Coordinates of C-alpha atoms in Angstrom, one line a residue:
M25 CA 0.2 0.0 -0.1
T26 CA 1.5 3.2 -0.6
V27 CA 1.3 6.5 0.8
L28 CA -0.4 8.4 -2.6
Y29 CA -3.0 5.7 -2.6
V30 CA -4.3 6.5 0.9
I31 CA -4.0 9.9 0.1
I32 CA -6.5 9.8 -3.1
C33 CA -8.6 7.6 -1.0
G34 CA -8.6 10.4 1.7
I35 CA -9.4 12.8 -1.2
I36 CA -11.8 11.2 -2.7
Q37 CA -13.5 10.2 1.0
G38 CA -13.5 13.8 1.6
I39 CA -15.3 14.8 -1.3
F40 CA -17.9 12.1 -2.1
E41 CA -18.9 11.7 1.5
F42 CA -20.9 14.7 1.3
L43 CA -22.4 13.5 -2.0
P44 CA -24.7 10.9 -3.4
V45 CA -22.4 8.6 -4.8
S46 CA -21.0 6.6 -2.5
S47 CA -17.5 7.2 -1.1
F48 CA -16.7 3.4 -0.2
G49 CA -17.5 2.9 -3.5
H50 CA -14.8 5.2 -5.5
V51 CA -11.9 4.2 -2.7
T52 CA -12.9 0.5 -4.0
V53 CA -12.9 1.2 -7.9
L54 CA -9.5 2.8 -6.9
K55 CA -8.2 -0.3 -5.2
S56 CA -8.9 -2.0 -8.7
V57 CA -7.1 0.4 -10.9
F58 CA -4.2 0.5 -8.0
E59 CA -4.9 -3.5 -7.9
M60 CA -4.0 -2.7 -4.6
E61 CA -4.5 -5.3 -1.4
Q62 CA -6.7 -3.8 1.6
V63 CA -4.6 -4.9 4.6
G64 CA -7.4 -5.2 7.7
G65 CA -10.6 -5.2 5.9
L66 CA -12.8 -2.5 6.5
L67 CA -10.5 -1.1 9.3
M68 CA -9.2 1.7 6.4
E69 CA -12.5 2.1 5.2
A70 CA -13.9 2.7 9.0
M71 CA -11.0 5.5 10.0
L72 CA -11.9 7.5 6.4
H73 CA -15.1 7.6 7.3
L74 CA -14.4 8.6 10.8
G75 CA -12.2 11.7 9.5
T76 CA -15.3 13.0 7.6
A77 CA -17.8 12.4 10.9
V78 CA -15.1 14.9 12.2
A79 CA -15.9 17.0 9.4
V80 CA -19.9 16.9 9.9
I81 CA -19.3 17.5 13.5
L82 CA -17.8 20.6 13.2
Y83 CA -19.8 21.8 10.2
F84 CA -23.1 20.9 12.6
R85 CA -21.5 21.7 15.9
K86 CA -24.5 23.7 17.1
D87 CA -27.0 21.2 16.0
F88 CA -24.8 18.3 18.3
L89 CA -24.7 20.3 21.2
R90 CA -28.5 20.9 21.7
I91 CA -29.1 17.5 20.7
L92 CA -26.3 15.9 23.4
A93 CA -28.0 18.9 26.1
E94 CA -31.9 17.3 25.2
Y95 CA -30.1 14.0 25.4
A96 CA -28.6 14.8 28.9
G97 CA -32.4 16.2 29.6
M98 CA -34.3 12.8 28.7
I99 CA -32.1 11.5 30.9
R100 CA -32.7 13.6 33.6
D101 CA -36.3 13.8 33.3
I102 CA -37.0 10.1 33.2
Y103 CA -35.2 9.9 36.4
F104 CA -37.5 12.0 37.5
N105 CA -40.6 10.4 36.4
L106 CA -38.9 7.3 38.4
K107 CA -38.9 9.2 41.5
V108 CA -42.4 10.6 41.1
L109 CA -43.4 6.7 40.2
L110 CA -41.7 5.0 43.5
Q111 CA -42.8 8.1 45.7
G112 CA -46.1 7.4 44.6
R113 CA -46.4 4.1 45.3
K114 CA -45.6 4.7 48.9
G115 CA -48.5 7.8 48.3
N116 CA -46.4 10.7 49.5
S117 CA -46.3 12.7 46.0
N118 CA -48.5 14.1 44.2
V119 CA -46.3 15.5 41.6
A120 CA -47.1 15.1 38.0
Y121 CA -44.9 13.4 35.4
R122 CA -42.7 15.7 33.0
K123 CA -43.0 15.0 29.3
I124 CA -40.0 13.4 27.9
V125 CA -40.1 14.4 24.5
M126 CA -41.1 17.6 23.4
G127 CA -39.9 20.4 21.5
T128 CA -38.0 20.2 17.9
Y129 CA -34.3 19.2 19.0
R130 CA -35.4 16.8 21.8
R131 CA -37.9 15.2 19.1
F132 CA -35.0 15.3 16.9
A133 CA -32.6 13.3 19.5
V134 CA -35.0 10.8 19.4
L135 CA -35.5 10.1 15.9
I136 CA -31.3 9.9 15.6
L137 CA -31.4 7.0 18.5
I138 CA -34.2 5.4 16.8
S139 CA -32.6 5.5 13.5
F140 CA -29.5 4.2 15.0
V141 CA -31.2 0.7 16.1
P142 CA -31.7 -0.8 12.7
T143 CA -28.6 0.6 11.5
A144 CA -26.5 -1.2 14.4
L145 CA -28.3 -3.9 13.7
L146 CA -27.8 -4.3 9.9
G147 CA -24.5 -3.1 10.1
A148 CA -23.5 -6.0 12.9
S149 CA -25.2 -8.5 10.5
V150 CA -23.6 -7.3 6.8
R151 CA -20.2 -6.1 7.8
R152 CA -18.2 -9.2 6.7
L153 CA -20.4 -9.3 3.9
A154 CA -19.6 -5.9 3.0
A155 CA -15.9 -6.8 3.0
L156 CA -16.3 -9.5 0.9
A157 CA -18.0 -7.2 -1.6
A158 CA -15.2 -4.6 -1.5
V159 CA -12.5 -7.2 -2.8
S160 CA -15.0 -7.9 -5.6
S161 CA -14.5 -6.5 -8.9
L162 CA -18.6 -6.8 -9.9
L163 CA -20.1 -5.8 -7.1
P164 CA -19.5 -2.1 -6.5
G165 CA -20.2 -0.8 -10.1
I166 CA -24.0 -3.3 -9.5
F167 CA -24.0 -1.4 -6.6
F168 CA -23.5 1.7 -8.1
L169 CA -26.2 1.1 -10.9
I170 CA -29.2 0.2 -8.0
T171 CA -27.6 3.6 -6.2
G172 CA -28.4 5.2 -9.5
I173 CA -31.8 3.7 -10.1
F174 CA -33.0 4.8 -6.8
L175 CA -31.8 8.4 -6.8
L176 CA -33.3 8.6 -10.4
V177 CA -37.0 7.0 -9.7
T178 CA -36.7 9.6 -6.3
D179 CA -36.7 12.7 -9.0
I180 CA -39.1 11.3 -11.7
S181 CA -41.6 11.1 -8.6
H182 CA -40.8 14.3 -7.3
A183 CA -40.6 12.7 -4.0
G184 CA -40.4 15.1 -0.7
G185 CA -42.5 17.3 1.4
S186 CA -42.3 19.9 4.3
K187 CA -42.0 17.7 6.9
M188 CA -39.4 18.9 9.7
P189 CA -38.6 17.1 13.0
R190 CA -42.1 17.6 14.8
D191 CA -43.8 16.1 11.9
T192 CA -42.1 13.2 11.2
F193 CA -43.1 9.7 12.6
Y194 CA -40.8 7.4 14.4
G195 CA -41.4 4.7 11.6
D196 CA -39.9 7.2 8.7
A197 CA -36.7 7.2 11.6
V198 CA -36.7 3.4 11.5
W199 CA -36.3 3.8 7.5
M200 CA -33.8 6.1 7.6
G201 CA -31.9 3.7 9.8
I202 CA -32.5 0.6 7.1
A203 CA -31.4 2.6 4.4
Q204 CA -28.7 3.6 6.4
G205 CA -27.8 0.2 7.1
I206 CA -27.5 -1.1 3.6
S207 CA -25.3 1.6 2.9
A208 CA -22.5 -0.3 4.4
F209 CA -21.8 -2.3 1.1
P210 CA -19.3 -0.3 -1.5
G211 CA -21.5 1.6 -4.5
L212 CA -24.6 2.1 -2.4
S213 CA -24.2 5.6 -1.2
R214 CA -25.0 6.2 2.8
C215 CA -26.0 9.9 1.9
G216 CA -27.7 8.6 -1.2
L217 CA -29.8 6.2 0.0
T218 CA -30.9 8.0 3.4
I219 CA -31.8 11.5 1.5
C220 CA -34.1 9.6 -1.1
T221 CA -35.8 7.8 2.2
G222 CA -36.2 10.8 3.5
A223 CA -38.0 12.6 0.5
L224 CA -40.3 9.4 0.3
C225 CA -40.9 9.8 3.6
G226 CA -41.8 13.1 2.9
M227 CA -39.5 15.1 4.5
D228 CA -38.2 18.6 3.5
R229 CA -35.2 18.6 1.4
R230 CA -32.8 20.3 3.7
F231 CA -33.9 18.8 6.5
A232 CA -33.5 15.1 5.2
I233 CA -30.0 16.3 4.2
K234 CA -29.4 17.7 7.4
Y235 CA -30.8 14.3 9.1
S236 CA -28.5 12.2 7.2
Y237 CA -25.4 13.7 8.2
I238 CA -26.1 14.2 11.5
M239 CA -27.5 10.1 12.1
S240 CA -23.9 9.2 10.1
V241 CA -21.8 10.2 13.1
P242 CA -23.0 7.6 15.7
A243 CA -23.0 5.0 12.9
V244 CA -19.6 6.1 12.0
I245 CA -18.1 5.9 15.5
G246 CA -19.8 2.4 15.9
A247 CA -18.3 0.8 13.0
F248 CA -14.9 2.4 13.7
F249 CA -14.8 0.5 17.0
A250 CA -16.3 -2.6 15.1
E251 CA -13.0 -2.6 13.4
V252 CA -10.6 -1.4 15.6
P253 CA -9.9 -5.3 16.5
G254 CA -8.2 -5.2 13.3
F255 CA -5.2 -3.1 14.2
R256 CA -4.4 -6.4 16.1
H257 CA -3.9 -8.4 12.2
A258 CA -0.6 -10.4 11.8
Q259 CA -0.2 -8.3 8.7
M260 CA -0.5 -5.2 10.8
T261 CA 2.8 -2.7 11.4
V262 CA 3.2 0.8 12.5
G263 CA 3.8 2.0 9.0
L264 CA 0.9 0.6 8.0
G265 CA -1.4 1.9 10.7
F266 CA 0.0 5.1 10.2
T267 CA -1.0 5.5 6.6
Y268 CA -4.7 4.6 7.9
F269 CA -4.0 7.5 10.6
L270 CA -3.3 9.6 7.5
G271 CA -5.9 8.7 5.2
M272 CA -8.3 9.6 8.3
L273 CA -6.6 12.9 9.0
V274 CA -6.6 13.8 4.9
A275 CA -10.4 12.4 4.8
G276 CA -11.0 15.2 7.7
V277 CA -8.8 17.7 6.0
T278 CA -10.5 17.6 3.1
G279 CA -14.1 17.1 4.4
Y280 CA -13.8 20.2 6.5
F281 CA -13.2 22.4 3.9
T282 CA -15.5 21.0 1.6
I283 CA -18.2 19.9 3.0
R284 CA -20.3 23.3 2.9
F285 CA -19.5 23.7 -0.8
L286 CA -20.9 20.3 -1.6
L287 CA -23.8 20.2 0.7
K288 CA -24.5 23.5 -0.9
L289 CA -24.3 21.7 -4.4
L290 CA -26.5 18.8 -3.4
Q291 CA -29.4 21.2 -1.8
N292 CA -29.4 23.0 -5.2
T293 CA -29.3 19.6 -8.0
K294 CA -31.4 17.3 -9.1
M295 CA -30.8 13.8 -8.2
R296 CA -31.1 13.1 -11.6
Y297 CA -27.8 14.3 -12.3
F298 CA -26.5 12.5 -9.7
A299 CA -28.0 8.6 -11.0
I300 CA -26.4 9.8 -14.2
Y301 CA -22.8 10.1 -12.6
C302 CA -23.6 6.7 -11.0
F303 CA -24.7 4.8 -14.1
I304 CA -21.4 6.0 -15.6
I305 CA -19.0 5.2 -12.6
G306 CA -20.9 2.1 -12.5
A307 CA -20.8 1.1 -16.3
F308 CA -16.8 2.0 -16.0
A309 CA -16.7 -0.6 -12.7
L310 CA -18.7 -3.3 -14.9
S311 CA -16.0 -3.0 -17.8
G312 CA -13.6 -3.2 -15.9
S313 CA -14.5 -6.4 -14.0
M314 CA -14.5 -8.1 -17.1
I315 CA -11.6 -7.0 -19.0

């Protein structure tokens, strides 16, 4: 594995993570072009995503701080209600229970938490299949085409609505989590699948985009810790670990300086254009696998 290869992967991750065209799929196709082997399986991919997750946290830092505050508030209110319940059983309290889910940000925090559950379950179930798909020269191309079809259908159907956190159902959050969970495969765009799912559930496009990126952070952190044992791989060396860290750093820095522009591009560009791009990359990947 060359340093140049990892730097290019980091740049690709930092750019394409914020567009509905599968950064993992691009890295996989690049691996085939460079004829590189990924020692440690999904570890490098997890670290690349961790780099861009930091960019997401910095960009949406006010939202993250507010969401964390709401989680703390919910824990405090749940504890208060438990105290009221216990005191009530003794007949010593007439204090009313506190409402747990109230306000826009608290509901958004709950939606993120609900979405994480199917993402974690699916991610744990398919992570090894995703690793096998990453070494295939055929599957990433097929998944790119599937992403393109999903984007095109969503665009043609004019899916989308005006739903904001207060209007979003918990069932919608489950579907968002499922979309994120199955996007573990290279070529299936996490961004594309979740934003299109949000649109199909009637969400406002800007809210669906924010939802998509904020919900990615706990999933990325969880995926990273799931791959940490890869550092004990027989072929892992200090130099290789440093190379992975370099890729994460490049992805984070690239993402930090491009996220604002790319999210505006995503907000203002029709999904059909991203679909066409996915069809082109998918055709290229498939043609390369047949040579």
